[in-house]
Amino acid sequence: MLEEAQKRTSALQSRMKENGVECAVITDESSIAYLAGFWGYLGIEFGRPTMLVIKAQDEPIVITPLMESEMVAEMTWVEDVRVWENFGNRTWGAALAGALGARPSEIWVERNTIPAIVRNHLDENFTDVPIKDISVILGAMRIVKSPFEITGMKEAGSCQKNLS
């Protein structure tokens, strides 16, 4: 599973290069699972964003709450796992700024699924940086199933058939 997620991330980075996309901030839990291979438990519905920052030229970065960081580090192939806390200097906004590094020329997000708290943060702190939609690029990848995914779907269908 993790090898598959790593291949997907590499494929996304190739597509990002082809489309002139420098940096994407992925916040949708299913997209994070698809690319990084893990599903967080205290997600945005609890006001606790987990993010996957993918740059076309660099290794990806996971940003996750401190209380989930050990679990995430064990479940993902991504080596750079950065943590945030609710109080002090280690907020998720600070972690995101650190992951983005030098002010990006634009930030790509999944426009229809980005949590309001994250979008508001980007709008308030990156006022001069255009926010663009990576959904079409990522969606084009996700619609084509790999042999690994097809096998999983067949197994799930077989289980359902046996329950009937």
XYZ file of N, CA and C in Angstrom:
492
model
N 0.825 -1.203 0.000
C 0.000 0.000 0.000
C 0.864 1.260 0.000
N 1.890 1.289 0.862
C 2.727 2.486 0.940
C 3.527 2.695 -0.341
N 3.978 1.596 -0.932
C 4.705 1.711 -2.194
C 3.792 2.296 -3.276
N 2.547 1.873 -3.281
C 1.558 2.393 -4.231
C 1.340 3.895 -4.006
N 1.207 4.305 -2.752
C 1.018 5.724 -2.431
C 2.235 6.544 -2.861
N 3.408 5.996 -2.656
C 4.633 6.695 -3.056
C 4.684 6.868 -4.575
N 4.289 5.847 -5.311
C 4.242 5.942 -6.777
C 3.242 7.012 -7.215
N 2.114 7.070 -6.532
C 1.097 8.075 -6.873
C 1.632 9.485 -6.656
N 2.324 9.671 -5.544
C 2.878 10.996 -5.255
C 3.910 11.378 -6.303
N 4.750 10.439 -6.674
C 5.747 10.696 -7.712
C 5.071 11.045 -9.040
N 4.006 10.330 -9.362
C 3.258 10.623 -10.589
C 2.630 12.016 -10.525
N 2.097 12.381 -9.356
C 1.532 13.722 -9.201
C 2.620 14.777 -9.373
N 3.784 14.546 -8.793
C 4.876 15.511 -8.945
C 5.268 15.666 -10.413
N 5.272 14.580 -11.163
C 5.567 14.664 -12.601
C 4.516 15.503 -13.316
N 3.261 15.279 -12.977
C 2.186 16.068 -13.590
C 2.261 17.534 -13.168
N 2.662 17.761 -11.933
C 2.832 19.138 -11.474
C 3.904 19.836 -12.310
N 5.022 19.172 -12.537
C 6.096 19.746 -13.356
C 5.590 20.045 -14.760
N 4.869 19.088 -15.347
C 4.333 19.262 -16.706
C 3.388 20.456 -16.802
N 2.672 20.743 -15.717
C 1.668 21.814 -15.714
C 2.152 23.102 -15.053
N 3.428 23.175 -14.712
C 3.980 24.383 -14.111
C 3.497 24.650 -12.697
N 3.137 23.592 -11.978
C 2.671 23.722 -10.598
C 3.856 23.502 -9.672
N 4.175 24.502 -8.864
C 5.319 24.383 -7.959
C 4.958 23.742 -6.630
N 3.779 24.089 -6.093
C 3.462 23.690 -4.723
C 1.963 23.454 -4.555
N 1.632 22.322 -3.920
C 0.233 22.011 -3.628
C 0.087 21.712 -2.142
N -1.014 22.182 -1.579
C -1.354 21.884 -0.187
C -2.616 21.027 -0.233
N -2.455 19.751 0.099
C -3.552 18.788 0.052
C -4.138 18.665 1.454
N -5.454 18.872 1.566
C -6.113 18.824 2.875
C -7.245 17.806 2.938
N -7.683 17.311 1.804
C -8.768 16.333 1.785
C -8.244 14.994 2.306
N -8.933 14.422 3.292
C -8.445 13.195 3.935
C -8.279 12.042 2.956
N -9.207 11.905 2.009
C -9.080 10.794 1.059
C -7.901 11.009 0.114
N -7.612 12.247 -0.229
C -6.454 12.530 -1.079
C -5.147 12.305 -0.320
N -5.137 12.666 0.961
C -3.951 12.404 1.781
C -3.723 10.897 1.878
N -4.785 10.136 2.096
C -4.658 8.675 2.158
C -4.168 8.123 0.822
N -4.679 8.651 -0.266
C -4.301 8.206 -1.607
C -2.816 8.448 -1.878
N -2.298 9.575 -1.417
C -0.919 9.962 -1.722
C 0.091 9.593 -0.637
N -0.297 9.700 0.616
C 0.651 9.468 1.711
C 0.428 8.135 2.417
N -0.704 7.500 2.165
C -0.939 6.164 2.678
C -1.475 6.068 4.087
N -1.991 7.154 4.646
C -2.551 7.069 6.000
C -3.830 7.876 6.086
N -4.633 7.538 7.067
C -5.878 8.246 7.355
C -5.812 8.702 8.799
N -5.852 10.003 9.036
C -5.827 10.528 10.400
C -7.149 10.291 11.107
N -7.112 10.363 12.419
C -8.318 10.093 13.205
C -8.953 11.344 13.792
N -8.186 12.364 14.042
C -8.742 13.612 14.586
C -8.619 14.699 13.533
N -9.382 14.557 12.492
C -9.267 15.435 11.350
C -9.963 16.765 11.508
N -10.244 17.348 10.375
C -10.759 18.705 10.311
C -12.121 18.836 10.969
N -12.883 17.752 11.045
C -14.181 17.855 11.711
C -14.022 18.214 13.181
N -12.825 18.033 13.716
C -12.526 18.453 15.085
C -11.702 19.738 15.099
N -11.602 20.414 13.952
C -10.836 21.647 13.854
C -9.336 21.418 13.887
N -8.903 20.218 13.505
C -7.498 19.838 13.603
C -6.989 19.412 12.220
N -6.587 20.355 11.394
C -6.188 19.994 10.036
C -4.894 19.186 9.966
N -4.931 18.205 9.095
C -3.735 17.499 8.656
C -3.546 17.890 7.205
N -2.306 18.163 6.821
C -2.031 18.614 5.463
C -0.869 17.843 4.872
N -0.872 17.732 3.573
C 0.236 17.152 2.830
C 0.710 18.222 1.860
N 1.926 18.696 2.066
C 2.496 19.719 1.190
C 3.377 19.003 0.170
N 3.029 19.172 -1.087
C 3.780 18.526 -2.161
C 4.349 19.607 -3.066
N 5.657 19.575 -3.198
C 6.337 20.458 -4.137
C 6.806 19.612 -5.312
N 6.799 20.194 -6.481
C 7.169 19.449 -7.682
C 8.600 18.927 -7.606
N 9.473 19.650 -6.937
C 10.898 19.308 -6.941
C 11.412 18.712 -5.639
N 10.620 18.690 -4.563
C 11.119 18.269 -3.256
C 10.314 17.102 -2.702
N 10.826 16.550 -1.621
C 10.105 15.487 -0.926
C 8.863 16.079 -0.254
N 7.785 15.323 -0.177
C 6.562 15.837 0.453
C 6.717 15.986 1.962
N 5.821 16.770 2.533
C 5.823 17.046 3.970
C 4.410 16.819 4.499
N 4.301 16.064 5.579
C 3.028 15.897 6.274
C 3.025 16.842 7.467
N 1.923 17.557 7.652
C 1.722 18.411 8.826
C 0.538 17.830 9.579
N 0.756 17.479 10.841
C -0.281 16.784 11.604
C -0.245 17.210 13.066
N -1.368 17.092 13.775
C -1.365 17.418 15.204
C -0.368 16.539 15.964
N 0.250 17.112 16.982
C 1.233 16.393 17.790
C 0.686 15.063 18.286
N -0.567 15.062 18.746
C -1.116 13.839 19.335
C -1.289 12.701 18.328
N -1.229 12.990 17.039
C -1.319 11.948 16.016
C 0.017 11.654 15.354
N 1.042 12.396 15.703
C 2.294 12.342 14.948
C 2.982 10.981 14.969
N 2.983 10.297 16.101
C 3.629 8.979 16.146
C 2.898 7.990 15.253
N 1.577 7.998 15.318
C 0.782 7.110 14.482
C 1.028 7.405 13.008
N 0.992 8.680 12.655
C 1.184 9.075 11.264
C 2.563 8.645 10.776
N 3.591 8.885 11.577
C 4.951 8.515 11.182
C 5.075 7.013 10.921
N 4.321 6.214 11.667
C 4.353 4.757 11.474
C 3.549 4.319 10.254
N 2.543 5.083 9.884
C 1.623 4.664 8.828
C 1.985 5.176 7.436
N 2.831 6.189 7.329
C 3.103 6.803 6.034
C 4.508 6.475 5.547
N 4.698 6.643 4.259
C 6.031 6.516 3.679
C 6.758 7.867 3.694
N 6.014 8.956 3.911
C 6.600 10.299 3.913
C 7.503 10.430 5.137
N 8.740 10.814 4.916
C 9.708 10.883 6.011
C 9.609 12.173 6.823
N 9.241 13.264 6.171
C 9.197 14.568 6.846
C 7.792 14.795 7.422
N 7.627 14.444 8.686
C 6.354 14.631 9.390
C 6.554 15.754 10.398
N 5.835 16.847 10.194
C 5.958 18.014 11.075
C 4.710 18.125 11.942
N 4.926 18.470 13.181
C 3.815 18.498 14.135
C 3.423 19.927 14.480
N 2.197 20.045 14.942
C 1.717 21.337 15.435
C 0.935 21.112 16.714
N 0.836 22.204 17.481
C 0.098 22.199 18.742
C -0.880 23.367 18.738
N -1.866 23.302 19.616
C -2.894 24.343 19.661
C -2.384 25.684 20.160
N -1.378 25.664 21.018
C -0.921 26.901 21.648
C 0.571 27.088 21.434
N 1.021 28.326 21.574
C 2.446 28.614 21.446
C 2.848 28.865 20.012
N 4.117 28.678 19.741
C 4.670 28.989 18.428
C 4.545 27.850 17.423
N 4.096 26.689 17.879
C 4.045 25.524 16.999
C 2.626 25.276 16.482
N 1.973 26.308 15.974
C 0.628 26.172 15.422
C 0.702 25.527 14.038
N -0.452 25.097 13.535
C -0.437 24.517 12.197
C -0.110 25.578 11.143
N -0.487 26.823 11.399
C -0.149 27.900 10.466
C 1.354 28.103 10.368
N 2.035 28.027 11.516
C 3.496 28.149 11.524
C 4.134 26.951 10.825
N 3.595 25.758 11.064
C 4.122 24.561 10.403
C 3.932 24.653 8.889
N 2.784 25.163 8.468
C 2.524 25.312 7.039
C 3.474 26.333 6.419
N 3.668 27.461 7.096
C 4.598 28.479 6.587
C 6.001 27.893 6.441
N 6.423 27.106 7.428
C 7.732 26.469 7.350
C 7.827 25.478 6.201
N 6.766 24.734 5.974
C 6.756 23.750 4.884
C 6.755 24.431 3.519
N 6.064 25.552 3.415
C 6.028 26.276 2.145
C 7.354 26.951 1.854
N 8.100 27.297 2.906
C 9.394 27.940 2.716
C 9.238 29.352 2.194
N 10.133 29.712 1.273
C 10.052 31.044 0.670
C 8.662 31.226 0.071
N 8.168 32.432 0.144
C 6.808 32.717 -0.315
C 6.589 32.165 -1.727
N 5.662 31.225 -1.881
C 5.425 30.644 -3.208
C 4.762 31.648 -4.146
N 4.975 31.445 -5.440
C 4.349 32.342 -6.415
C 2.856 32.055 -6.541
N 2.458 30.818 -6.219
C 1.054 30.430 -6.183
C 0.937 29.168 -5.334
N -0.247 28.943 -4.795
C -0.508 27.755 -3.986
C -1.685 27.026 -4.613
N -1.500 25.745 -4.857
C -2.547 24.924 -5.451
C -3.209 24.097 -4.363
N -4.527 24.060 -4.369
C -5.321 23.328 -3.374
C -6.452 22.603 -4.102
N -7.114 21.707 -3.396
C -8.343 21.118 -3.921
C -9.471 22.070 -3.521
N -9.813 22.955 -4.420
C -10.693 24.084 -4.116
C -12.024 23.683 -3.482
N -12.630 22.605 -3.923
C -13.955 22.239 -3.419
C -13.933 21.481 -2.108
N -12.761 21.070 -1.646
C -12.705 20.303 -0.399
C -11.810 20.921 0.660
N -11.154 22.017 0.372
C -10.276 22.635 1.368
C -11.127 23.145 2.535
N -10.757 22.805 3.750
C -11.528 23.282 4.906
C -11.484 24.810 4.996
N -12.582 25.394 5.411
C -12.675 26.859 5.508
C -11.568 27.436 6.379
N -11.228 26.756 7.474
C -10.202 27.280 8.373
C -8.847 27.396 7.666
N -8.546 26.450 6.786
C -7.284 26.490 6.048
C -7.360 27.531 4.938
N -8.473 27.576 4.218
C -8.624 28.563 3.148
C -8.572 29.978 3.712
N -9.241 30.211 4.830
C -9.202 31.535 5.451
C -7.777 31.904 5.838
N -7.038 30.947 6.376
C -5.643 31.197 6.752
C -4.815 31.597 5.523
N -4.986 30.871 4.432
C -4.245 31.204 3.216
C -4.632 32.587 2.706
N -5.932 32.880 2.697
C -6.401 34.187 2.225
C -5.858 35.330 3.076
N -5.766 35.115 4.383
C -5.312 36.164 5.298
C -3.795 36.313 5.342
N -3.061 35.232 5.142
C -1.611 35.269 5.308
C -0.822 35.225 4.008
N -1.480 34.925 2.921
C -0.831 34.890 1.613
C -1.671 35.714 0.641
N -1.956 36.961 1.039
C -2.888 37.813 0.290
C -2.455 38.050 -1.151
N -1.166 38.076 -1.400
C -0.671 38.355 -2.744
C -0.341 37.088 -3.537
N -0.671 35.927 -2.982
C -0.360 34.654 -3.639
C -1.651 34.061 -4.217
N -1.702 33.858 -5.531
C -2.901 33.254 -6.122
C -3.120 31.826 -5.610
N -4.374 31.505 -5.322
C -4.767 30.162 -4.914
C -5.419 29.514 -6.135
N -4.852 28.403 -6.579
C -5.351 27.732 -7.782
C -5.832 26.325 -7.433
N -6.560 25.727 -8.351
C -7.208 24.435 -8.102
C -6.455 23.280 -8.762
N -5.957 22.364 -7.942
C -5.242 21.184 -8.448
C -6.175 19.991 -8.653
N -7.451 20.166 -8.378
C -8.406 19.055 -8.434
C -8.433 18.348 -9.782
N -8.343 19.087 -10.866
C -8.406 18.470 -12.191
C -7.187 17.579 -12.419
N -6.021 18.048 -12.018
C -4.789 17.269 -12.197
C -4.831 16.005 -11.342
N -5.173 16.151 -10.081
C -5.232 15.002 -9.180
C -6.394 14.077 -9.550
N -7.522 14.654 -9.905
C -8.686 13.854 -10.279
C -8.439 12.999 -11.510
N -7.691 13.532 -12.481
C -7.364 12.755 -13.682
C -6.532 11.528 -13.327
N -5.714 11.645 -12.307
C -4.938 10.488 -11.839
C -5.829 9.480 -11.135
N -6.687 9.980 -10.278
C -7.479 9.095 -9.421
C -8.541 8.316 -10.192
N -8.953 8.818 -11.329
C -9.998 8.131 -12.093
C -9.465 6.876 -12.791
N -8.166 6.839 -13.077
C -7.549 5.672 -13.712
C -7.016 4.769 -12.609
N -7.522 3.565 -12.541
C -7.169 2.641 -11.457
C -5.949 1.799 -11.821
N -5.076 1.642 -10.850
C -3.885 0.807 -11.014
C -4.268 -0.661 -10.822
N -3.399 -1.589 -11.221
C -3.674 -3.006 -10.947
C -3.910 -3.274 -9.454
N -3.177 -2.587 -8.593
C -3.353 -2.734 -7.144
C -4.779 -2.355 -6.736
N -5.278 -1.234 -7.257
C -6.630 -0.778 -6.920
C -7.694 -1.706 -7.503
N -7.474 -2.180 -8.717
C -8.439 -3.089 -9.348
C -8.543 -4.386 -8.555
N -7.404 -4.903 -8.113
C -7.414 -6.117 -7.290
C -8.206 -5.884 -6.009
N -7.997 -4.744 -5.372
C -8.742 -4.416 -4.151
C -10.236 -4.328 -4.391
N -10.627 -3.739 -5.520
C -12.054 -3.634 -5.840
C -12.660 -5.007 -6.112
N -11.907 -5.862 -6.786
C -12.401 -7.221 -7.048
C -12.571 -7.992 -5.742
N -11.610 -7.844 -4.840
C -11.708 -8.523 -3.545
C -12.907 -8.012 -2.749
N -13.126 -6.704 -2.783
C -14.279 -6.135 -2.072
C -15.585 -6.644 -2.681
N -15.636 -6.709 -4.006
C -16.825 -7.225 -4.676
C -17.071 -8.686 -4.351
N -16.003 -9.449 -4.269
C -16.115 -10.866 -3.923
C -16.652 -11.039 -2.508
N -16.177 -10.223 -1.593
C -16.673 -10.279 -0.206
C -18.157 -9.960 -0.158
N -18.577 -8.945 -0.887
C -19.986 -8.553 -0.914
C -20.835 -9.666 -1.512
N -20.326 -10.269 -2.575
C -21.063 -11.350 -3.238
C -21.266 -12.521 -2.272
N -20.254 -12.805 -1.479
C -20.342 -13.908 -0.518
C -21.297 -13.607 0.634
N -21.561 -12.330 0.883
C -22.492 -11.954 1.949
C -23.949 -12.063 1.512
N -24.173 -12.032 0.214
C -25.549 -12.055 -0.317
C -26.180 -13.416 -0.233
